[in-house]
Tab-separated table of C-alpha atoms in Angstrom:
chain	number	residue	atom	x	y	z
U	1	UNK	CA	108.161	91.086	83.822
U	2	UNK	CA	105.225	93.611	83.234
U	3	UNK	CA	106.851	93.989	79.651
U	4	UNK	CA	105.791	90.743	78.332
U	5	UNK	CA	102.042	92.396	78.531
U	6	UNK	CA	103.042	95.089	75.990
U	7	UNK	CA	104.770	91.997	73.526
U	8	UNK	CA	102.391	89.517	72.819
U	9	UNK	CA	104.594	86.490	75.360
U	10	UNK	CA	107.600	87.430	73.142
U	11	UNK	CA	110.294	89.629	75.056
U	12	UNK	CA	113.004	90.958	73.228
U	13	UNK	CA	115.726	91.295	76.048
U	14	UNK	CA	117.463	94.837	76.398
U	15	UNK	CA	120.333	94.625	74.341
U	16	UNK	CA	123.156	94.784	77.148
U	17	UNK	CA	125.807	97.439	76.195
U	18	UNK	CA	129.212	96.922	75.888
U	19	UNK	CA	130.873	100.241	76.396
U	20	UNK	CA	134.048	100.050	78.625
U	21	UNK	CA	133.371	101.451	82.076
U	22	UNK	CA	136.421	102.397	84.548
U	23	UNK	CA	134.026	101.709	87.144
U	24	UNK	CA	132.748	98.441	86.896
U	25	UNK	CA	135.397	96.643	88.841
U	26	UNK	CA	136.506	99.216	90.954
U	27	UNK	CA	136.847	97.873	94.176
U	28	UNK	CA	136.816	100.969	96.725
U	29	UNK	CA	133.226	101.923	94.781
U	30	UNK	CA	131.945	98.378	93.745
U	31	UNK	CA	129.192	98.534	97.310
U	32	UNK	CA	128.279	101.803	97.178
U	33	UNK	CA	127.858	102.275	93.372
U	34	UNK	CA	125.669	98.490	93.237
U	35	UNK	CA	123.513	100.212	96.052
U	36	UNK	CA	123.100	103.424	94.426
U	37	UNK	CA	122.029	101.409	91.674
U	38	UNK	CA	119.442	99.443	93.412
U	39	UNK	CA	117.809	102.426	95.115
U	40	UNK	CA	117.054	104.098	91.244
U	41	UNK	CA	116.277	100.451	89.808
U	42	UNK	CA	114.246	99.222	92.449
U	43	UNK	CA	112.516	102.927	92.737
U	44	UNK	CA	111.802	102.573	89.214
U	45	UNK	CA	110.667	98.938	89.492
U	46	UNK	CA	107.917	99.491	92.417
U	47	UNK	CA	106.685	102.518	90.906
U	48	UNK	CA	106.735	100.748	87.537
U	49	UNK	CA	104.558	98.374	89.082
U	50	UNK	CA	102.187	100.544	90.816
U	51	UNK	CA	101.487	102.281	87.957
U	52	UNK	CA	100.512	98.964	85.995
U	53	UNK	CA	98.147	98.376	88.229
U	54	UNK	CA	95.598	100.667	86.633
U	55	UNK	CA	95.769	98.466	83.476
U	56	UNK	CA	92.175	98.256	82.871
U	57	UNK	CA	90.482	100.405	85.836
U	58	UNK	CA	91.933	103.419	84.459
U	59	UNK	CA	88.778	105.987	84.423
U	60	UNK	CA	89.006	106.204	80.211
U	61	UNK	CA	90.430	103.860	78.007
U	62	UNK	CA	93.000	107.042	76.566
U	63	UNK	CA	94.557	107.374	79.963
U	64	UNK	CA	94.688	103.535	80.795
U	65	UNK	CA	96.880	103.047	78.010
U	66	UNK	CA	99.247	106.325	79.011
U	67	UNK	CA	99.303	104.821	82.749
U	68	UNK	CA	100.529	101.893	80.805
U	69	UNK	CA	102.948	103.386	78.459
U	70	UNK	CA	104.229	105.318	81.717
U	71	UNK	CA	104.422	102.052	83.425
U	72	UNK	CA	106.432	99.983	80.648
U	73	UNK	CA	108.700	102.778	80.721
U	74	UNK	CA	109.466	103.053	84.097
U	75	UNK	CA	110.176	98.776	83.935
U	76	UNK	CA	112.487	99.184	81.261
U	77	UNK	CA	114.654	101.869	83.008
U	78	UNK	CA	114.333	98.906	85.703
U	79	UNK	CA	115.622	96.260	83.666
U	80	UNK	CA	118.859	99.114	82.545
U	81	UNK	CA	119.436	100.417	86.170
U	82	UNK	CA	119.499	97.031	87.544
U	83	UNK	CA	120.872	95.033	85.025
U	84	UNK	CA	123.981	97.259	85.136
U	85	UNK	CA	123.585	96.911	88.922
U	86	UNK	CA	124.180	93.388	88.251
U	87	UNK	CA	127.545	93.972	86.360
U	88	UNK	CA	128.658	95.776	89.145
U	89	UNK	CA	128.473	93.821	91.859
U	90	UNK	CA	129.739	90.438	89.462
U	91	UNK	CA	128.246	87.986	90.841
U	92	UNK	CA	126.549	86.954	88.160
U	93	UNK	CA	122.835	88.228	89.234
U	94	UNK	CA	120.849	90.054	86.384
U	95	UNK	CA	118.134	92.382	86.103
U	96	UNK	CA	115.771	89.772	86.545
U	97	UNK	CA	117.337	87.718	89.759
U	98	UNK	CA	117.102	91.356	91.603
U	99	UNK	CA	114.203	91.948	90.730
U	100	UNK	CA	112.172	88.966	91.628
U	101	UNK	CA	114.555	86.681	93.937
U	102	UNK	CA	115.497	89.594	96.960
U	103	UNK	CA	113.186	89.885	99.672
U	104	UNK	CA	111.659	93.278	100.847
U	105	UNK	CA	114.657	94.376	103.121
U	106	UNK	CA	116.791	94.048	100.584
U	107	UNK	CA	114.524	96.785	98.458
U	108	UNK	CA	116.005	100.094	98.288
U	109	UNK	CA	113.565	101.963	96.664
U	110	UNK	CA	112.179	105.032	97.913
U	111	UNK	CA	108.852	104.506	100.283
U	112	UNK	CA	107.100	106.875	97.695
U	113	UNK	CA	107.105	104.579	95.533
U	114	UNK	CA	105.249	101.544	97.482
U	115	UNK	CA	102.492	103.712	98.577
U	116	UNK	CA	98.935	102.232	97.019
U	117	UNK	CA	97.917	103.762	94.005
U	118	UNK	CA	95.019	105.075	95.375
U	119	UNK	CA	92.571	106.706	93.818
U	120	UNK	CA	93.441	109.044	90.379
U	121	UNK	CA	94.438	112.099	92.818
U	122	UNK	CA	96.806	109.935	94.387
U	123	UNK	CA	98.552	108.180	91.512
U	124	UNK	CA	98.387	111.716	89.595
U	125	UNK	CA	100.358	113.611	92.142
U	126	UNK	CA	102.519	110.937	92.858
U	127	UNK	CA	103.539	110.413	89.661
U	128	UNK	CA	104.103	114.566	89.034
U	129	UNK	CA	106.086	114.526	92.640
U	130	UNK	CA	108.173	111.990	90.947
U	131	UNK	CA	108.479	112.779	87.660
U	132	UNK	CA	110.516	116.782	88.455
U	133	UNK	CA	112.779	114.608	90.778
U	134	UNK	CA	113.331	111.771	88.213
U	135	UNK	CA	113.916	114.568	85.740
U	136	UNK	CA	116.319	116.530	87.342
U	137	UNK	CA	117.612	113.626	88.101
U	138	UNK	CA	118.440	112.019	84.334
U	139	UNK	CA	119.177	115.543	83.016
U	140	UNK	CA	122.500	115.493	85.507
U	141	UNK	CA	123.343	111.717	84.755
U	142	UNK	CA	123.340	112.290	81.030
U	143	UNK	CA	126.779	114.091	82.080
U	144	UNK	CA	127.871	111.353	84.491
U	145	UNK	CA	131.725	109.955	84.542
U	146	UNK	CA	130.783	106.547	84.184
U	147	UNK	CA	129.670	106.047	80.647
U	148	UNK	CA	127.080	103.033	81.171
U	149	UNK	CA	125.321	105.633	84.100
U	150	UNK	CA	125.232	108.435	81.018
U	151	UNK	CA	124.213	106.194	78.257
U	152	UNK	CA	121.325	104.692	80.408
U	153	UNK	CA	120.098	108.035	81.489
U	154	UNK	CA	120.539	109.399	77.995
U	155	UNK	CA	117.676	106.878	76.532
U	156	UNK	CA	115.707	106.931	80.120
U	157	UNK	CA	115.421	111.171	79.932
U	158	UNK	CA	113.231	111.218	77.069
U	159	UNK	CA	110.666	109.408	78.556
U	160	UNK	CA	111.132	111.181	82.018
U	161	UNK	CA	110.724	114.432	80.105
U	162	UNK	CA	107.185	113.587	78.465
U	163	UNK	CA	105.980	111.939	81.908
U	164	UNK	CA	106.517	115.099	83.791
U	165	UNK	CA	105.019	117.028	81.065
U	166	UNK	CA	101.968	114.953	81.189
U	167	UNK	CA	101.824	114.439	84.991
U	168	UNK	CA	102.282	118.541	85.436
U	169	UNK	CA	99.604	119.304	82.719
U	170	UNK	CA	97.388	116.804	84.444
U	171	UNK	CA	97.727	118.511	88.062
U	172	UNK	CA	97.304	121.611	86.517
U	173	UNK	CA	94.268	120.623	84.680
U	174	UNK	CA	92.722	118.550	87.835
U	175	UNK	CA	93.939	121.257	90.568
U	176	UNK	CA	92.170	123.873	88.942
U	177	UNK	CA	89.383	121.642	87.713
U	178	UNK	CA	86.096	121.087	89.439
U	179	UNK	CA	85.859	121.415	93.351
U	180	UNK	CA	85.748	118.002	93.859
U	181	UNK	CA	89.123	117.532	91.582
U	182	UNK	CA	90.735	120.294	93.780
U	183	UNK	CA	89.691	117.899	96.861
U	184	UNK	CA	91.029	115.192	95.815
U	185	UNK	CA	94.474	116.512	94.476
U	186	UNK	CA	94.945	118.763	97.488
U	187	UNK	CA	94.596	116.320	99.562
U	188	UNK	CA	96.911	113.940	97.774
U	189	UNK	CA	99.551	116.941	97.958
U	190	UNK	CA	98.698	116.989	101.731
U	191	UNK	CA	98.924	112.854	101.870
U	192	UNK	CA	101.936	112.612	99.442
U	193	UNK	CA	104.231	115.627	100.576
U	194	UNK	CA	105.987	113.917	104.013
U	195	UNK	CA	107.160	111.140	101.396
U	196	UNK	CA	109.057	113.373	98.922
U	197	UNK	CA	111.912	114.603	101.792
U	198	UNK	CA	113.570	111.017	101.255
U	199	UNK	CA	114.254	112.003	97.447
U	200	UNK	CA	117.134	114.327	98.777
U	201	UNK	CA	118.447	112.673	101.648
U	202	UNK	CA	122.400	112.450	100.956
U	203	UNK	CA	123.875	109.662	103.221
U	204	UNK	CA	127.377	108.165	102.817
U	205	UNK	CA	126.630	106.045	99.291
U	206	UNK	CA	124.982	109.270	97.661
U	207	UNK	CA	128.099	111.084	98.837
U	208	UNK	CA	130.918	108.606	97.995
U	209	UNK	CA	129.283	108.012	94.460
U	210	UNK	CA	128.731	111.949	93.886
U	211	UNK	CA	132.349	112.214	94.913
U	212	UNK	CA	133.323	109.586	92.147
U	213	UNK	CA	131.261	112.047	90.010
U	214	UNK	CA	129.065	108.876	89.077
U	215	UNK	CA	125.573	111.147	89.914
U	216	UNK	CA	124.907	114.142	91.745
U	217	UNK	CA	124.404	114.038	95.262
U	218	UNK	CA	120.871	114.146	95.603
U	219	UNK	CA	120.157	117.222	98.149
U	220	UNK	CA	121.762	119.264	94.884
U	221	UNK	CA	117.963	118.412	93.094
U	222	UNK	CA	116.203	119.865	95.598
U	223	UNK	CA	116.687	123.833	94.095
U	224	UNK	CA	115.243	122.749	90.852
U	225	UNK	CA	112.574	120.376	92.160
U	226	UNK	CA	111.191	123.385	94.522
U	227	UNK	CA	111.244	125.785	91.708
U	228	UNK	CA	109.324	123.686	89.197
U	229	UNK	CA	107.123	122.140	91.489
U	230	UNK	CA	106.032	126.406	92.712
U	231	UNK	CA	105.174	126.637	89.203
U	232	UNK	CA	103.228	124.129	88.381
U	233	UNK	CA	101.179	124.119	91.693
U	234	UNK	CA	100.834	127.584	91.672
U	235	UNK	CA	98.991	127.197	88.360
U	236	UNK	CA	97.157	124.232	89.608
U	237	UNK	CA	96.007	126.515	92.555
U	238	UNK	CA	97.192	123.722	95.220
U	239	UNK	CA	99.155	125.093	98.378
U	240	UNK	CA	102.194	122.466	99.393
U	241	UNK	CA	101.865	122.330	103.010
U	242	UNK	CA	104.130	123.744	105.424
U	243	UNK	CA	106.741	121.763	107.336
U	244	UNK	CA	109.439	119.702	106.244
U	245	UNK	CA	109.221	116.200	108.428
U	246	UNK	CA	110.290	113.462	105.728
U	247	UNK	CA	109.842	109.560	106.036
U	248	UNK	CA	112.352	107.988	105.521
U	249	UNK	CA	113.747	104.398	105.511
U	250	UNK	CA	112.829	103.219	101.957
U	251	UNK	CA	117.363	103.928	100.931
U	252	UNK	CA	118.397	101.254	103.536
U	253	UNK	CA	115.742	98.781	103.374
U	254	UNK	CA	113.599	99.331	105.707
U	255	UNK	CA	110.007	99.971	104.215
U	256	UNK	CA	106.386	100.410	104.976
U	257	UNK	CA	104.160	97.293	104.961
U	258	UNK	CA	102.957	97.823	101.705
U	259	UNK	CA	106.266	96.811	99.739
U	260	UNK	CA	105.362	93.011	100.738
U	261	UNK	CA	102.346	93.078	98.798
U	262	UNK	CA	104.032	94.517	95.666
U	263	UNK	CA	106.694	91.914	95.994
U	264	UNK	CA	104.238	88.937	97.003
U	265	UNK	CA	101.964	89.935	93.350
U	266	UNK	CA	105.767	90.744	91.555
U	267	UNK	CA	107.955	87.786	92.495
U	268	UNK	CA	105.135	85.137	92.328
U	269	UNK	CA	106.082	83.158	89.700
U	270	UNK	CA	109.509	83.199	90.176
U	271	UNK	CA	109.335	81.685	93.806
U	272	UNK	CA	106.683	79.062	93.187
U	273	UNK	CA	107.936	77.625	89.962
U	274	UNK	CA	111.683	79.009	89.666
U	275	UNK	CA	113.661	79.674	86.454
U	276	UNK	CA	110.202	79.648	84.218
U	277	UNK	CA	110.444	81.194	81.289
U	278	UNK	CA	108.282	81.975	78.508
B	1	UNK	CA	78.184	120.027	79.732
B	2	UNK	CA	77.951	116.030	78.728
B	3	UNK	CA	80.177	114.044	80.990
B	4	UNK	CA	81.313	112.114	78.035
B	5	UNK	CA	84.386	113.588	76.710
B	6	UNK	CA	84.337	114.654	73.228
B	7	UNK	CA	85.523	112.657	70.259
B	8	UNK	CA	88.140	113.558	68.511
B	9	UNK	CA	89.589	111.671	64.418
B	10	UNK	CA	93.230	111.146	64.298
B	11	UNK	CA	95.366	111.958	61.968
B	12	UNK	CA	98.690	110.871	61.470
B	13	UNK	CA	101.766	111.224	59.218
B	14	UNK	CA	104.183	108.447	58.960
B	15	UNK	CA	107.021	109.855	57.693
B	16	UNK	CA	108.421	113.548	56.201
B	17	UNK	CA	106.700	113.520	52.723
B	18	UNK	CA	103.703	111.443	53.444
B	19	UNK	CA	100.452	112.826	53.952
B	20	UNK	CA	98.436	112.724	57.538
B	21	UNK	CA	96.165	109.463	56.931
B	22	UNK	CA	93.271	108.727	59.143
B	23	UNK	CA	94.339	106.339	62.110
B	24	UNK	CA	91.332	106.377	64.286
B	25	UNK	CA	89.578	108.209	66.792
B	26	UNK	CA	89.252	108.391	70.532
B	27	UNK	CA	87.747	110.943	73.670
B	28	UNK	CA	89.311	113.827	75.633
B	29	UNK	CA	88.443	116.963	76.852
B	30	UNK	CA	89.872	119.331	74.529
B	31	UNK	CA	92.357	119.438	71.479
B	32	UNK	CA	95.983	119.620	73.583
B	33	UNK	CA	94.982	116.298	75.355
B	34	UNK	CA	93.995	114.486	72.250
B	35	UNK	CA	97.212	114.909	71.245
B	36	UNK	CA	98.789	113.378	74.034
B	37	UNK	CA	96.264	110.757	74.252
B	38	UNK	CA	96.909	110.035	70.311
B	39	UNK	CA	100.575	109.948	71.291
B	40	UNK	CA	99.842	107.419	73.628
B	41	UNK	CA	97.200	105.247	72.000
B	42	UNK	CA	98.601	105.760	68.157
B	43	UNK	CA	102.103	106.139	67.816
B	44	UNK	CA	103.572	103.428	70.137
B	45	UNK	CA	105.490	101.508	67.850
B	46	UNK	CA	106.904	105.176	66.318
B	47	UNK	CA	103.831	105.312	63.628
B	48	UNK	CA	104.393	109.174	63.357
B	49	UNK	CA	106.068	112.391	63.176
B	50	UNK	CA	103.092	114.832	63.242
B	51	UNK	CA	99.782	114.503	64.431
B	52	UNK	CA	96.249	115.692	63.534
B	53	UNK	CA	93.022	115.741	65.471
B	54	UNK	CA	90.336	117.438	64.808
B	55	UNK	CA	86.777	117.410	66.625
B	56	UNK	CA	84.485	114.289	65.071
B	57	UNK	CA	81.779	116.672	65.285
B	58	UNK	CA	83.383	119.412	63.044
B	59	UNK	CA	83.411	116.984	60.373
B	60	UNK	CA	80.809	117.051	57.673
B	61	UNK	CA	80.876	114.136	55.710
B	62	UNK	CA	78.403	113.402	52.827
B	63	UNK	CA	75.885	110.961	53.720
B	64	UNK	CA	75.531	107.621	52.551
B	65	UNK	CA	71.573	107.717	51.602
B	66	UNK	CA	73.008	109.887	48.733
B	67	UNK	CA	76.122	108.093	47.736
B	68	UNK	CA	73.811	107.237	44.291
B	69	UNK	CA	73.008	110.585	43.176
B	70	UNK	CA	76.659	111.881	44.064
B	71	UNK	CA	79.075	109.364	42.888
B	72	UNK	CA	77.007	107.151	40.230
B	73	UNK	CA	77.405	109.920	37.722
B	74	UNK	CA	80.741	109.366	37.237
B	75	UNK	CA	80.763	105.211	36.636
B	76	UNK	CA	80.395	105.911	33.284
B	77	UNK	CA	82.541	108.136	32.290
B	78	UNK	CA	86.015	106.505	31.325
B	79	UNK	CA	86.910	109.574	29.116
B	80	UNK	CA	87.934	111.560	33.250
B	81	UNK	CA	90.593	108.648	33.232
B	82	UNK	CA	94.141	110.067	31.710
B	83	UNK	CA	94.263	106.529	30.468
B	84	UNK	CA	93.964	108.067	26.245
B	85	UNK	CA	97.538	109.449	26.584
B	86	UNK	CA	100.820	108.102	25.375
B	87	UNK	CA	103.332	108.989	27.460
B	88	UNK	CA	106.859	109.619	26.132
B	89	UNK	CA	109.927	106.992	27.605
B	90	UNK	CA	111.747	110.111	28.700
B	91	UNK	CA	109.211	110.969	31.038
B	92	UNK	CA	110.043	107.723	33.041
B	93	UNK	CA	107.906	106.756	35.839
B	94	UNK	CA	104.697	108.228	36.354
């Protein structure tokens, strides 16, 4: 994984947690809960990857090495969300066999996620668009019923809360920067904004697994997510365009052309010389 | 306005008690963002819990065309070192 960059070749694996959890095993949930645990993981995973791929082109050293620390983050939520994933469905596939042996339909990340990092504009507002979902998000599943969900997000929201502090300060700084900044981040707003209607699509896994009280169902972000992001963008004089038409897709596997790519660069290795290790 | 960003020293400190020790430097546009960037670039592997930066250019440091006439003075002068003192065993470690 991108981790082994950050180590030098020498991974220490995550250490897997042993807390009792009524609902790993539970039958009526074990589908639902697995997929709910694949869209966050894989989310995590392709934007994880995205972000990496600014290691050295970032415009300044200083913010190539937060795009990486942001990055590294967002893998090791990965290797949580889906290793528990894993667990869940008991079939004996980890983090890692998810992650680099499923092909793209199988990916339920959302499509915001696979979009091209594009230029700084682009990867900025992404990233803030993001970062108030994936915050509102953790905040709730710190109080979720299932303790391995609450323990994950518990360590995960602390880095969630310094990305969206950095990604708003950034838009802030960059919207209300030079003319050609306010292009360029407006216009990411403009490119960006049909992609972020997916984050609170509720379909019949959200609901079943909200229902179980495992994670809130994800239209319930949307208040918070709209308030914040008025704020910030309001500061960063950017206008969010009207009109609510959302992509969508990404939840049940069916993505835009760019998650083969990611996957081709990800899985590599693993396909061409299987079980390698370091 | 220079397009370069301005460079900023780092200081950090290690742990409650310690003092902030020089870590390095490194460029952004004003004081708030060094600190994030020194987050990012200096306290990965938890180095710190407070950091310094202050402006490279607000520093005046002496220069080193005069390090004779400033710091010569003192080589021989052994008397400045408390070395002529007998400390008492009560007093323990110093």
């Amino acid at each position: 994984m991108i981790a082994t960059v950050e180590h030098t070749g020498n991974v220490t694996p995550m250490a897997i947690s042993t807390t009792p959890d009524p609902f790993i095993g539970d039958e009526a949930l074990r589908a639902v809960f697995f997929e709910w645990l694949c869209r966050l993981g894989d989310t995590t995973l392709v934007l994880g990857h995205r972000v990496s791929e600014w290691c050295g082109h970032a415009p300044v050293l200083e913010e190539d090495i937060a795009f990486a620390n942001t990055a590294l983050d967002l893998i090791g939520h990965t290797q949580m969300w889906l290793g528990l994933a894993g667990e869940v469905e008991g079939e004996g596939r980890s983090a890692d066999n998810l992650a680099y042996l499923r092909d793209a339909a199988k990916f339920r990340n959302l499509l915001i996620a696979e979009l091209p990092k594009g230029d700084i504009g682009i990867t900025v507002m992404r990233q803030f668009l993001f970062d108030v979902w994936h915050f509102a998000l953790l905040k709730q599943l710190t109080e979720s019923k299932s303790p391995r969900v609450a323990e994950i997000a518990a360590k995960a929201v602390k880095e969630a809360a310094y990305h969206f502090e950095r990604s708003a300060d950034l838009v802030i700084r960059l919207g209300d920067g030079t003319d050609e900044s306010h292009r360029r981040m407006q216009e990411a707003l403009d490119y960006l904004w049909p992609y972020t209607g997916e984050m609170f699509i509720t379909d019949e896994v959200d609901r079943q697994v909200a229902e179980a009280g495992i994670a809130p169902a994800p239209d319930t972000l949307k208040a918070e997510w709209d308030r914040t992001l008025a704020s910030v963008l309001s500061e960063a004089t950017l206008k969010a365009p009207d009109g609510g038409y959302a992509h969508t897709g990404g939840k049940t596997g069916r993505h835009t052309e760019h998650l083969g790519f990611i996957l081709a660069e990800l899985q590599f290795l693993q396909r061409a010389y299987p079980g390698a290790e370091w | 306005m220079s397009k370069e960003w301005p460079l900023y020293e780092v200081f950090i400190r290690g742990q409650h008690g310690l003092n902030h020790r020089h870590v390095g430097s490194l460029h952004a546009p004003d004081a708030e963002m060094a600190i994030r960037h020194a987050r990012d670039v200096y306290t990965r592997r938890k180095e710190g819990v407070s950091i310094w930066v202050v402006k490279s250019n607000d520093i005046t440091a002496s220069s080193p065309s005069e390090k004779g006439p400033l710091f010569d003075p003192a080589e021989s002068k052994a008397y400045r070192h408390p070395t002529f003192f007998d400390i008492p065993d009560e007093v323990g470690h110093m």
